Short mmCIF file of N, CA and C in Angstrom, two decimals:
data_model
loop_
_atom_site.label_atom_id
_atom_site.label_comp_id
_atom_site.label_asym_id
_atom_site.label_seq_id
_atom_site.Cartn_x
_atom_site.Cartn_y
_atom_site.Cartn_z
N MET A 28 53.04 47.21 10.57
CA MET A 28 52.18 47.32 9.16
C MET A 28 51.51 46.29 8.87
N LYS A 29 52.35 45.13 9.15
CA LYS A 29 52.02 44.08 8.68
C LYS A 29 50.92 42.81 9.24
N LYS A 30 51.04 44.10 10.82
CA LYS A 30 50.38 43.01 11.59
C LYS A 30 48.89 43.31 11.55
N LEU A 31 48.59 44.76 11.21
CA LEU A 31 47.48 45.64 11.25
C LEU A 31 46.65 44.93 9.69
N ALA A 32 47.56 44.81 8.61
CA ALA A 32 46.71 44.10 7.51
C ALA A 32 46.68 42.44 7.73
N LEU A 33 47.40 41.82 8.63
CA LEU A 33 46.67 40.12 8.46
C LEU A 33 45.59 40.63 9.45
N LEU A 34 45.40 41.24 10.72
CA LEU A 34 44.03 41.35 11.61
C LEU A 34 43.03 42.20 10.75
N LEU A 35 42.87 42.78 9.75
CA LEU A 35 41.94 43.23 9.28
C LEU A 35 40.97 42.55 8.84
N PRO A 36 41.45 40.99 8.26
CA PRO A 36 40.13 40.44 7.82
C PRO A 36 39.59 40.25 8.99
N VAL A 37 40.09 39.88 9.66
CA VAL A 37 39.50 39.05 11.53
C VAL A 37 38.25 40.23 11.62
N PHE A 38 38.37 41.34 11.84
CA PHE A 38 37.93 41.95 12.00
C PHE A 38 36.47 42.26 11.46
N ALA A 39 36.88 42.03 9.80
CA ALA A 39 35.35 42.47 8.93
C ALA A 39 34.56 40.67 8.59
N LEU A 40 35.58 39.50 9.30
CA LEU A 40 34.87 38.56 9.19
C LEU A 40 33.68 38.29 10.22
N ALA A 41 34.43 39.20 11.73
CA ALA A 41 33.49 39.26 13.72
C ALA A 41 32.69 40.13 13.18
N ALA A 42 32.42 41.29 12.15
CA ALA A 42 31.18 42.32 12.05
C ALA A 42 30.70 41.71 11.22
N CYS A 43 30.77 40.25 10.13
CA CYS A 43 29.60 40.11 9.66
C CYS A 43 28.79 39.26 10.19
N GLY A 44 29.52 38.44 11.43
CA GLY A 44 28.21 37.71 12.15
C GLY A 44 27.07 38.81 13.02
N GLU A 45 27.83 39.92 13.25
CA GLU A 45 26.60 40.89 14.35
C GLU A 45 25.49 40.97 13.07
N GLU A 46 25.39 40.73 12.11
CA GLU A 46 24.92 41.91 11.14
C GLU A 46 22.76 41.21 11.46
N PRO A 47 21.91 41.36 11.56
CA PRO A 47 20.91 40.79 11.86
C PRO A 47 20.44 40.50 10.49
N ALA A 48 19.68 39.38 10.34
CA ALA A 48 19.51 38.70 9.40
C ALA A 48 18.33 39.32 8.93
N PRO A 49 18.41 40.06 7.20
CA PRO A 49 17.28 40.46 6.40
C PRO A 49 16.33 39.44 6.74
N GLU A 50 14.87 40.22 6.44
CA GLU A 50 13.54 40.10 6.66
C GLU A 50 12.78 39.35 4.96
N PRO A 51 12.34 38.30 5.69
CA PRO A 51 12.04 37.26 4.30
C PRO A 51 10.92 37.96 4.04
N THR A 52 10.95 37.99 2.39
CA THR A 52 9.77 39.02 1.69
C THR A 52 9.34 37.77 1.31
N ALA A 53 7.52 38.52 1.31
CA ALA A 53 6.66 37.73 0.91
C ALA A 53 6.79 37.25 -0.73
N THR A 54 6.67 36.76 -1.26
CA THR A 54 6.98 36.40 -2.89
C THR A 54 5.58 35.43 -3.38
N ALA A 55 5.50 36.12 -4.29
CA ALA A 55 3.75 35.50 -5.17
C ALA A 55 4.90 34.00 -5.77
N VAL A 56 3.38 33.21 -4.74
CA VAL A 56 4.28 31.55 -5.60
C VAL A 56 2.90 31.23 -7.01
N ALA A 57 3.49 30.85 -8.11
CA ALA A 57 2.61 30.54 -9.13
C ALA A 57 2.17 28.80 -8.87
N THR A 58 0.69 29.10 -8.69
CA THR A 58 0.39 27.85 -8.47
C THR A 58 0.20 27.03 -9.67
N PRO A 59 0.42 26.10 -9.75
CA PRO A 59 0.53 24.93 -11.90
C PRO A 59 -1.42 24.80 -12.30
N GLU A 60 -1.31 24.81 -13.37
CA GLU A 60 -2.89 24.68 -13.54
C GLU A 60 -3.15 23.65 -13.27
N PRO A 61 -4.47 23.29 -12.77
CA PRO A 61 -4.94 21.53 -13.30
C PRO A 61 -4.39 20.75 -14.36
N ILE A 62 -3.79 19.70 -14.06
CA ILE A 62 -3.54 19.13 -15.50
C ILE A 62 -4.96 17.70 -15.35
N ASN A 63 -5.68 18.16 -16.13
CA ASN A 63 -6.51 16.61 -16.71
C ASN A 63 -6.05 15.58 -16.55
N GLU A 64 -5.93 14.61 -16.21
CA GLU A 64 -5.17 13.19 -16.03
C GLU A 64 -6.03 12.41 -16.74
N VAL A 65 -5.65 11.72 -17.18
CA VAL A 65 -6.60 10.82 -19.06
C VAL A 65 -5.84 9.39 -18.32
N PRO A 66 -6.44 8.05 -18.14
CA PRO A 66 -6.41 7.00 -17.32
C PRO A 66 -5.68 6.57 -18.59
N ALA A 67 -4.17 5.69 -18.55
CA ALA A 67 -4.23 5.31 -19.29
C ALA A 67 -4.84 4.27 -20.01
N PRO A 68 -4.23 4.29 -21.51
CA PRO A 68 -4.82 3.61 -22.61
C PRO A 68 -4.66 2.09 -22.45
N ASN A 69 -4.97 0.79 -22.18
CA ASN A 69 -5.02 -0.11 -21.49
C ASN A 69 -5.74 -1.28 -22.66
N GLU A 70 -5.72 -2.37 -22.39
CA GLU A 70 -6.46 -3.53 -23.26
C GLU A 70 -8.10 -3.04 -23.03
N ALA A 71 -8.36 -3.05 -21.17
CA ALA A 71 -9.53 -2.77 -20.73
C ALA A 71 -10.42 -1.74 -21.54
N LEU A 72 -9.57 -0.80 -21.22
CA LEU A 72 -10.43 0.43 -21.89
C LEU A 72 -10.62 0.78 -23.59
N PHE A 73 -9.60 0.21 -24.49
CA PHE A 73 -10.13 -0.64 -25.53
C PHE A 73 -10.84 -1.04 -25.75
N LYS A 74 -11.03 -2.22 -24.95
CA LYS A 74 -12.37 -3.37 -25.34
C LYS A 74 -13.44 -2.56 -24.83
N THR A 75 -14.04 -1.94 -24.10
CA THR A 75 -14.84 -0.84 -23.85
C THR A 75 -15.07 -0.31 -24.24
N THR A 76 -13.99 0.19 -24.84
CA THR A 76 -14.25 1.79 -25.74
C THR A 76 -14.66 1.19 -27.27
N PHE A 77 -13.96 0.25 -27.48
CA PHE A 77 -14.56 -0.66 -29.23
C PHE A 77 -16.24 -0.67 -29.04
N ALA A 78 -16.29 -1.24 -27.71
CA ALA A 78 -17.49 -2.20 -27.83
C ALA A 78 -19.21 -1.09 -27.36
N GLU A 79 -18.50 0.16 -26.62
CA GLU A 79 -19.38 1.18 -26.43
C GLU A 79 -19.94 2.10 -28.02
N THR A 80 -18.71 1.78 -28.99
CA THR A 80 -18.69 2.79 -30.14
C THR A 80 -19.15 2.25 -31.32
N CYS A 81 -18.69 0.77 -31.53
CA CYS A 81 -19.16 -0.28 -33.20
C CYS A 81 -20.28 -1.12 -32.46
N GLU A 82 -21.08 -1.00 -32.48
CA GLU A 82 -22.99 -1.58 -31.78
C GLU A 82 -22.60 -2.92 -33.14
N GLY A 83 -22.58 -4.53 -32.43
CA GLY A 83 -22.70 -5.37 -33.77
C GLY A 83 -21.52 -5.97 -33.73
N ALA A 84 -20.13 -5.50 -33.56
CA ALA A 84 -19.27 -5.80 -34.32
C ALA A 84 -18.73 -7.07 -33.31
N GLU A 85 -17.78 -7.78 -33.36
CA GLU A 85 -17.32 -8.83 -32.87
C GLU A 85 -16.97 -8.14 -31.27
N ALA A 86 -16.76 -8.65 -30.21
CA ALA A 86 -16.00 -8.44 -28.92
C ALA A 86 -14.38 -8.78 -28.96
N VAL A 87 -13.67 -7.65 -28.56
CA VAL A 87 -12.17 -7.51 -28.44
C VAL A 87 -12.16 -8.51 -27.69
N ASN A 88 -10.88 -9.13 -28.32
CA ASN A 88 -10.40 -10.75 -27.69
C ASN A 88 -8.98 -10.16 -27.12
N ARG A 89 -8.27 -9.57 -27.41
CA ARG A 89 -7.39 -9.12 -27.28
C ARG A 89 -6.46 -7.29 -27.37
N ALA A 90 -6.21 -7.23 -27.05
CA ALA A 90 -5.51 -5.53 -27.46
C ALA A 90 -4.30 -4.77 -27.01
N VAL A 91 -3.40 -4.55 -27.59
CA VAL A 91 -2.02 -3.53 -27.17
C VAL A 91 -1.96 -2.46 -27.85
N CYS A 92 -2.37 -1.57 -26.73
CA CYS A 92 -2.03 0.03 -27.09
C CYS A 92 -0.54 0.82 -26.62
N ARG A 93 -0.08 1.45 -27.25
CA ARG A 93 1.18 2.53 -27.14
C ARG A 93 0.88 3.79 -27.76
N ARG A 94 1.41 4.52 -26.38
CA ARG A 94 1.17 5.85 -26.56
C ARG A 94 3.29 6.62 -26.62
N ALA A 95 2.93 7.58 -27.40
CA ALA A 95 4.47 8.27 -27.38
C ALA A 95 4.04 9.43 -25.86
N MET A 96 4.97 9.55 -25.60
CA MET A 96 5.53 10.73 -24.35
C MET A 96 4.49 11.67 -25.18
N GLY A 97 3.60 12.27 -24.20
CA GLY A 97 2.84 13.41 -24.99
C GLY A 97 2.49 13.19 -25.80
N ALA A 98 2.07 12.79 -26.44
CA ALA A 98 0.83 12.92 -27.71
C ALA A 98 -0.82 12.36 -27.25
N ASP A 99 -1.53 12.94 -28.07
CA ASP A 99 -2.37 13.28 -28.52
C ASP A 99 -3.42 11.64 -29.05
N THR A 100 -2.81 10.89 -29.28
CA THR A 100 -3.33 9.31 -30.12
C THR A 100 -2.77 8.62 -29.41
N VAL A 101 -3.30 7.35 -29.41
CA VAL A 101 -2.66 6.24 -29.29
C VAL A 101 -2.82 4.92 -30.10
N ALA A 102 -1.66 4.35 -30.54
CA ALA A 102 -1.91 3.21 -32.02
C ALA A 102 -1.83 2.15 -31.02
N CYS A 103 -3.12 1.04 -31.07
CA CYS A 103 -4.06 0.16 -30.99
C CYS A 103 -3.85 -1.07 -31.60
N GLU A 104 -3.28 -2.27 -31.98
CA GLU A 104 -3.68 -3.17 -32.37
C GLU A 104 -4.66 -4.17 -31.17
N PHE A 105 -5.14 -4.95 -32.15
CA PHE A 105 -6.42 -5.97 -31.62
C PHE A 105 -6.62 -7.12 -32.31
N GLY A 106 -7.14 -8.28 -31.61
CA GLY A 106 -8.02 -9.43 -32.24
C GLY A 106 -9.47 -9.06 -31.39
N LEU A 107 -10.35 -9.47 -32.90
CA LEU A 107 -11.53 -9.94 -32.37
C LEU A 107 -12.02 -11.30 -31.97
N GLY A 108 -13.27 -11.41 -31.72
CA GLY A 108 -13.33 -12.84 -31.53
C GLY A 108 -12.38 -13.98 -30.74
N GLU A 109 -12.14 -14.69 -31.73
CA GLU A 109 -11.83 -16.13 -31.00
C GLU A 109 -10.02 -16.17 -31.37
N ASP A 110 -9.68 -14.98 -32.34
CA ASP A 110 -8.41 -14.65 -32.99
C ASP A 110 -7.72 -14.41 -31.69
N GLU A 111 -6.66 -15.22 -31.64
CA GLU A 111 -5.61 -14.13 -30.62
C GLU A 111 -4.77 -13.54 -31.11
N TYR A 112 -4.56 -13.75 -32.89
CA TYR A 112 -4.00 -12.85 -32.55
C TYR A 112 -4.52 -11.31 -33.62
N LEU A 113 -3.19 -10.22 -33.47
CA LEU A 113 -3.07 -9.13 -33.22
C LEU A 113 -3.40 -8.58 -35.11
N ARG A 114 -4.48 -8.78 -35.65
CA ARG A 114 -4.77 -8.38 -36.89
C ARG A 114 -5.24 -7.27 -37.45
N HIS A 115 -5.53 -6.41 -36.52
CA HIS A 115 -6.32 -5.18 -36.63
C HIS A 115 -5.59 -4.44 -36.10
N LYS A 116 -6.07 -2.93 -36.40
CA LYS A 116 -5.53 -1.64 -35.87
C LYS A 116 -6.31 -0.87 -35.79
N ALA A 117 -6.54 0.19 -34.90
CA ALA A 117 -7.03 1.30 -34.72
C ALA A 117 -6.15 2.37 -33.66
N SER A 118 -7.24 3.30 -34.10
CA SER A 118 -6.23 4.93 -32.98
C SER A 118 -6.86 5.17 -32.31
N LEU A 119 -6.45 5.81 -30.69
CA LEU A 119 -7.80 6.36 -29.65
C LEU A 119 -6.99 7.38 -29.77
N ALA A 120 -7.65 8.60 -29.66
CA ALA A 120 -7.72 10.28 -29.72
C ALA A 120 -8.04 10.48 -28.42
N LEU A 121 -7.73 11.84 -28.15
CA LEU A 121 -8.29 12.47 -27.03
C LEU A 121 -9.78 12.64 -27.51
N ASN A 122 -10.78 12.54 -26.77
CA ASN A 122 -11.79 13.13 -26.89
C ASN A 122 -12.17 15.02 -26.61
N GLU A 123 -13.27 15.64 -26.85
CA GLU A 123 -12.86 17.23 -27.30
C GLU A 123 -13.06 17.58 -25.83
N ALA A 124 -13.35 17.07 -24.44
CA ALA A 124 -13.24 17.31 -22.60
C ALA A 124 -11.93 17.41 -22.57
N GLU A 125 -11.14 16.14 -23.90
CA GLU A 125 -9.61 15.50 -22.69
C GLU A 125 -9.58 15.33 -21.87
N ASP A 126 -10.87 14.36 -21.47
CA ASP A 126 -10.44 13.43 -20.14
C ASP A 126 -11.01 12.51 -20.24
N GLY A 127 -10.98 11.82 -21.77
CA GLY A 127 -10.71 10.08 -21.85
C GLY A 127 -10.53 9.95 -23.21
N TRP A 128 -10.60 8.64 -23.83
CA TRP A 128 -10.34 8.12 -25.07
C TRP A 128 -11.92 8.11 -25.72
N MET A 129 -11.71 8.41 -26.97
CA MET A 129 -12.34 7.56 -28.09
C MET A 129 -11.38 6.80 -28.82
N LEU A 130 -12.63 6.65 -30.32
CA LEU A 130 -11.72 5.61 -31.84
C LEU A 130 -12.18 7.07 -32.20
N ALA A 131 -10.82 6.97 -32.89
CA ALA A 131 -10.47 7.81 -33.99
C ALA A 131 -11.20 7.81 -35.34
N ASP A 132 -11.56 8.07 -36.11
CA ASP A 132 -12.25 7.57 -37.37
C ASP A 132 -13.48 6.66 -36.64
N ALA A 133 -13.89 6.56 -36.20
CA ALA A 133 -14.67 5.38 -35.44
C ALA A 133 -15.92 4.76 -36.84
N GLU A 134 -15.93 5.93 -37.72
CA GLU A 134 -17.50 5.50 -38.47
C GLU A 134 -16.96 4.35 -39.65
N ALA A 135 -15.44 4.69 -40.12
CA ALA A 135 -14.88 3.69 -41.07
C ALA A 135 -14.43 2.10 -40.18
N LEU A 136 -13.85 2.30 -39.10
CA LEU A 136 -13.54 1.46 -38.22
C LEU A 136 -14.90 0.71 -37.95
N CYS A 137 -15.69 1.11 -37.51
CA CYS A 137 -16.87 0.28 -37.26
C CYS A 137 -17.67 -0.41 -38.33
N ALA A 138 -17.51 0.24 -39.71
CA ALA A 138 -17.86 0.12 -40.56
C ALA A 138 -17.21 -1.50 -41.43
N GLU A 139 -15.56 -1.30 -41.32
CA GLU A 139 -15.17 -2.46 -41.63
C GLU A 139 -14.85 -3.22 -40.67
N HIS A 140 -15.69 -3.28 -39.77
CA HIS A 140 -15.96 -4.51 -39.17
C HIS A 140 -17.46 -5.04 -38.96
N GLY A 141 -18.49 -4.60 -39.40
CA GLY A 141 -19.37 -4.98 -39.27
C GLY A 141 -20.37 -4.54 -38.79
N ALA A 142 -19.75 -3.14 -38.14
CA ALA A 142 -20.71 -3.12 -36.96
C ALA A 142 -21.50 -1.29 -37.73
N HIS A 143 -22.29 -1.01 -36.71
CA HIS A 143 -23.06 0.45 -36.64
C HIS A 143 -22.06 1.06 -35.46
N HIS A 144 -21.60 3.21 -36.08
CA HIS A 144 -21.39 3.50 -35.29
C HIS A 144 -21.77 3.73 -33.92
N VAL A 145 -22.05 3.88 -32.94
CA VAL A 145 -22.68 4.75 -32.10
C VAL A 145 -22.37 6.04 -31.97
N ASP A 146 -23.03 7.24 -31.94
CA ASP A 146 -22.59 8.29 -31.74
C ASP A 146 -23.12 8.53 -29.74
N LYS A 147 -21.77 9.45 -29.41
CA LYS A 147 -21.78 9.82 -27.94
C LYS A 147 -22.12 10.93 -27.68
#
């Protein structure tokens, strides 16, 4: 009887290998929605955005922008004209289409630097 009990698991394993593999079933694969890739806010982008938004302001000499992970705004510090120091602060925010950056509170920022705010 002990021999039969020892052979039973061997027969069970052998039988498992003979079964046909189940047919693969088609499953619906969810495709992710496209994500708007917004360019990274860097010095060149800030210089261009500031110049296009604040007509008549001194040109931005230097700029450093920092964005927290996943944030919709970017904190920037910048220097104007010949000033090599980052004495001024501004924020960039996603535009309405969420495909680019714009100056947050542009009217006040432009007025502070003696420039005219240009609406796009």
